[in-house]
XYZ file of C-alpha atoms in Angstrom:
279
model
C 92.921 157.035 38.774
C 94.407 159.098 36.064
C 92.609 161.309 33.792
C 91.837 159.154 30.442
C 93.086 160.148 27.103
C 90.781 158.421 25.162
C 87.956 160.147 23.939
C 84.830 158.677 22.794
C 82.029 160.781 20.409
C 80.162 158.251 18.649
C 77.372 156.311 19.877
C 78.558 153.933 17.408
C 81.436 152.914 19.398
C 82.216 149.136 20.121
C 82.253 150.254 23.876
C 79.684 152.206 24.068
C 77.254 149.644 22.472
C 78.828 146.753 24.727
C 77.813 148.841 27.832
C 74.319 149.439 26.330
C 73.564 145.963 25.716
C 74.266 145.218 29.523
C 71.196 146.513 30.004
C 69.467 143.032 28.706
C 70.100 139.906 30.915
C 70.852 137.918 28.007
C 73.828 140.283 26.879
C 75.480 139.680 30.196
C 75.191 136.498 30.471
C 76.705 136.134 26.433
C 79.638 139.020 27.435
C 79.943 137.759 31.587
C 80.189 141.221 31.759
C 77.459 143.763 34.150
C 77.606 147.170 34.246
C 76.825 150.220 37.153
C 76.260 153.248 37.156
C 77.258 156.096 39.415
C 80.446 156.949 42.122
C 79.125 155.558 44.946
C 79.267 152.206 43.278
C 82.110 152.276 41.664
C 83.743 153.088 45.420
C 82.268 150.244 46.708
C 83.530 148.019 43.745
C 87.584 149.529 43.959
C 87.451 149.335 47.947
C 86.275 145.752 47.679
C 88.860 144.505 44.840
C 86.204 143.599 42.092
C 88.075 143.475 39.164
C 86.532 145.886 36.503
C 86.574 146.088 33.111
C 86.058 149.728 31.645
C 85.880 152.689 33.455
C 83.587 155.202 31.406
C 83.630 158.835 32.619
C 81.644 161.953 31.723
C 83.793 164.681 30.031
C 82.486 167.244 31.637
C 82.130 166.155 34.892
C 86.129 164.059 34.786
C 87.668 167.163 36.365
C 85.296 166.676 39.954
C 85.409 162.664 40.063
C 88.681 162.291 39.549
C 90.322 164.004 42.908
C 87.547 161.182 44.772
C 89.220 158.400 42.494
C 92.906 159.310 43.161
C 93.757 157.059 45.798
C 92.345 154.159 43.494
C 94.734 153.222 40.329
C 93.373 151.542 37.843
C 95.403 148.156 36.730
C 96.781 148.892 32.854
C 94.207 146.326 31.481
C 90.735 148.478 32.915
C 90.125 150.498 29.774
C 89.377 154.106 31.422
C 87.792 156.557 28.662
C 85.794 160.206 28.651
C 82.744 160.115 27.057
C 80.822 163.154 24.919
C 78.567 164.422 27.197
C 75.947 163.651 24.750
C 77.025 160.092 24.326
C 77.052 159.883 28.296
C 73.733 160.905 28.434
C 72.319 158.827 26.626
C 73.749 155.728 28.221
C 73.152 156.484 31.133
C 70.468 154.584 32.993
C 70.534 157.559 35.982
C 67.709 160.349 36.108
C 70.768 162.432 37.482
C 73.720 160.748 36.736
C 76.954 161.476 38.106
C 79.256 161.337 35.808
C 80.584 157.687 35.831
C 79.863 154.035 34.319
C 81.484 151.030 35.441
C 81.527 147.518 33.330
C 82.892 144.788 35.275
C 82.914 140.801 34.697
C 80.502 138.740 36.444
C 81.180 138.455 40.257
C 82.641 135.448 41.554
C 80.472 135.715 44.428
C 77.125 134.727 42.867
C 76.922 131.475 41.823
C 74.603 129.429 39.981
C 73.649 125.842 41.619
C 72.268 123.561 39.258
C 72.590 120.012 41.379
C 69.630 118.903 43.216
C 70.734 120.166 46.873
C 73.212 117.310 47.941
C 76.100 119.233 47.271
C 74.405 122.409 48.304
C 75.924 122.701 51.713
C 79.644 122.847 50.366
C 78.404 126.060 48.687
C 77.481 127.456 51.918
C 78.538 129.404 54.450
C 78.185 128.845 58.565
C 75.303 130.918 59.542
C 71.651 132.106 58.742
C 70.436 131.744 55.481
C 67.495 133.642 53.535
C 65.968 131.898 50.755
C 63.998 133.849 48.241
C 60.978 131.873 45.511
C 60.030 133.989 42.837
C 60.909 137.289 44.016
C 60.964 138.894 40.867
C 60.666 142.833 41.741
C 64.105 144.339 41.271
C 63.585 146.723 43.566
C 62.457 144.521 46.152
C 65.697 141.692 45.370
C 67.980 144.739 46.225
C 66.632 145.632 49.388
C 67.123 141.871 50.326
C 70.839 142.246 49.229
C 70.926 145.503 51.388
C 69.248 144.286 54.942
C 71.230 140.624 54.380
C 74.506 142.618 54.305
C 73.111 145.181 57.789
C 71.899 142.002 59.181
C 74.977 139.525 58.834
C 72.777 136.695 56.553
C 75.692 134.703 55.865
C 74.049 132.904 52.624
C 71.419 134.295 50.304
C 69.189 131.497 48.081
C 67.385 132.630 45.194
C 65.329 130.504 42.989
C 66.521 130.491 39.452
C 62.966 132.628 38.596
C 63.839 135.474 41.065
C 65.071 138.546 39.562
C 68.774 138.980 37.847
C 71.370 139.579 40.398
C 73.291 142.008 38.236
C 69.419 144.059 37.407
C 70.108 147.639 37.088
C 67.780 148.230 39.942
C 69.067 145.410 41.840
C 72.531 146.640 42.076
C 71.499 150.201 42.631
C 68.670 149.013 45.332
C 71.452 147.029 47.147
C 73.709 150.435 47.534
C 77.207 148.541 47.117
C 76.125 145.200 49.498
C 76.134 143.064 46.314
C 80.167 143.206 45.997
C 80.266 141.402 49.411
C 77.262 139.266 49.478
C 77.657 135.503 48.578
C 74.358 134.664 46.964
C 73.853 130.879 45.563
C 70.652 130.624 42.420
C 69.176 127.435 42.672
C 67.068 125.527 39.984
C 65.416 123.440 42.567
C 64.558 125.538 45.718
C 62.655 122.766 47.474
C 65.644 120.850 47.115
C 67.860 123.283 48.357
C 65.258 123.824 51.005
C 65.591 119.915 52.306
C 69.388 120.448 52.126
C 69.028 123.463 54.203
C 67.144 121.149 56.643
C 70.075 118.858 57.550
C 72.117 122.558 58.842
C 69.276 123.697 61.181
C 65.642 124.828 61.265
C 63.877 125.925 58.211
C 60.746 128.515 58.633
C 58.463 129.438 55.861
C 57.272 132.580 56.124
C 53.177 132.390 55.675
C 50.306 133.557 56.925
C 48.228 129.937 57.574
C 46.863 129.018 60.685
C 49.160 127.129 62.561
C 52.287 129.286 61.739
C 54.006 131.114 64.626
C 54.213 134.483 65.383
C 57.431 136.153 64.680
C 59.141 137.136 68.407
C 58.098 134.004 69.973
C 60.710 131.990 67.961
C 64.056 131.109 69.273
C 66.297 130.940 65.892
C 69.204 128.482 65.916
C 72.460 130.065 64.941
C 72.382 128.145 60.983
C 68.603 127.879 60.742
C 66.961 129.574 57.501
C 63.855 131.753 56.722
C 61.951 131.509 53.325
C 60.225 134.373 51.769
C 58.125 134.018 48.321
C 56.601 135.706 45.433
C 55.302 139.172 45.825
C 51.402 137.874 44.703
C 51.201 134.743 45.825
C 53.879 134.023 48.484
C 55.566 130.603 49.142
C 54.820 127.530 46.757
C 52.793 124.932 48.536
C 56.045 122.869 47.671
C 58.300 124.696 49.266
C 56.205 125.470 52.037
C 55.777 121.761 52.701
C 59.539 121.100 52.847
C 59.811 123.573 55.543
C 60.285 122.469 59.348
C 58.097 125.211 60.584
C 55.838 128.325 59.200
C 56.517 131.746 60.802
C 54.142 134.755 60.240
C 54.964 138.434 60.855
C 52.169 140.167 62.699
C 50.794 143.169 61.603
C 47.824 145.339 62.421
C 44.432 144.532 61.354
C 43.486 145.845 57.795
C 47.274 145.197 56.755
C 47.152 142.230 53.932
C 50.060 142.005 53.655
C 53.868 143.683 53.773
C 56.214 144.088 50.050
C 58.355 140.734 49.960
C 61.768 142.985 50.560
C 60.305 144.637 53.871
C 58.998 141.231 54.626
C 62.536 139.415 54.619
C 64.106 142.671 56.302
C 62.026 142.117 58.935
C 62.708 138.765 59.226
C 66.650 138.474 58.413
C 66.744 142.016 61.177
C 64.890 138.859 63.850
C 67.436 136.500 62.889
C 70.060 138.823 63.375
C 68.598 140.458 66.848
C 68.331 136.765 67.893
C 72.006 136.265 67.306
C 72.826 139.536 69.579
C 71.146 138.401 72.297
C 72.275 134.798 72.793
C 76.165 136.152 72.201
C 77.134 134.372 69.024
């Protein structure tokens, strides 16, 4: 990547308040456009071959990225551009940014399902699958991203209620794993749920009675796990579609464990289960 010669000093600049409004889920959606912020990500994006769409640098900090963007050209339609400081700064959603904003268009990766389930399986992948309900903690949806990407989840479910995708926090949380993670947003999870049934065994992670404990579970190599709101877990809906419940055990005193740690736990069992039987 080249140094830019385009300078930009207004806040007022048609750019500038595109990348802002990226900020707002319902600007995205309107533009298909997301935005990131920071190197790290933007490496991730250029070694994975997401197509971007502006390339927004710091002026004062251009001279030390660039050398650690050199063996990445940008194609002549990415719009690359230096930035006031000023107007950087206050654009940036980092509490020590690094110099660097990326816009790019939606990801072709992360779909949005709106059947009722029976086409569901063409949209999926061989392999576990984790299917989120109503997580709708940023934070927590990008550690999901993160631990399905360590743990080779091959398909990630969310329910249409479960926090954006392309979040701010999200995309940070997930440290680069969302521009190689196929994840599928449902309108109807118990639906997808019964779809997910005819592929293998489906476990709903819960804490009732009769559920089993988590390491005395042999996981089938395309059975899924379910995971659900931060407050109030699984839907009695969803739970219900399930073939089996699953709990985690913990120490006593211990209500319960955050919904990402919960589903890293369980996608890292999946995964462990995979290593040992070979597959």
């Amino acid at each position: 990547m080249e140094k830019p010669q385009e300078i930009i000093t207004s806040r007022q600049n048609p750019l500038v308040m595109l990348t802002a409004s990226l900020a707002e889920r319902k600007y995205r959606r309107r533009e298909g456009l997301f935005r990131f912020d920071g190197k790290k990500l933007l490496l991730e994006a250029l070694a994975a071959g997401i197509p971007l769409h502006a390339v927004l640098l710091k002026a004062s900090a251009a001279d030390a990225l660039l050398p650690e963007l050199a063996d990445f050209p940008l194609p002549a339609a990415v719009r690359a551009v230096l930035l006031a400081d000023a107007v950087f700064d206050r654009l940036s959603e980092e509490k020590a940014p690094e110099g660097v904003i990326t816009v790019a268009p939606l990801l072709e990766s992360i779909r949005f399902f709106r059947g009722d389930g029976a086409d569901l399986d063409e949209a999926l992948l061989p392999g576990h699958t984790l299917l989120l309900e109503s997580v709708r903690d940023p934070g927590n949806l990008g550690t999901v991203i993160r631990s399905a990407s360590a743990f080779g989840i091959s398909n990630l479910v969310l329910s249409a209620d479960c926090a954006d995708p392309y979040h701010p926090r999200v995309i940070r949380g997930a440290m680069g794993a969302l521009f190689h993670r196929r994840i599928t947003v449902v309108e109807d999870p118990v639906a997808a749920a019964l779809a997910l049934r005819r592929r293998g065994q489906v476990f709903a992670a819960t804490l009732q009675g009769d559920s089993a404990r988590l390491g005395a579970i042999a996981f089938g190599a395309d059975d899924t796990v379910m995971v659900g709101n931060e407050g109030h877990g699984l839907s009695p809906a969803l739970t219900a579609a399930a073939t089996h419940t699953v709990f985690i055990p913990m120490e006593a005193g211990v209500e319960s464990l955050n919904a990402g740690v919960a589903a890293s736990v369980l996608a890292y069992e999946l995964y462990r289960g995979r290593c040992y039987h070979g597959s």
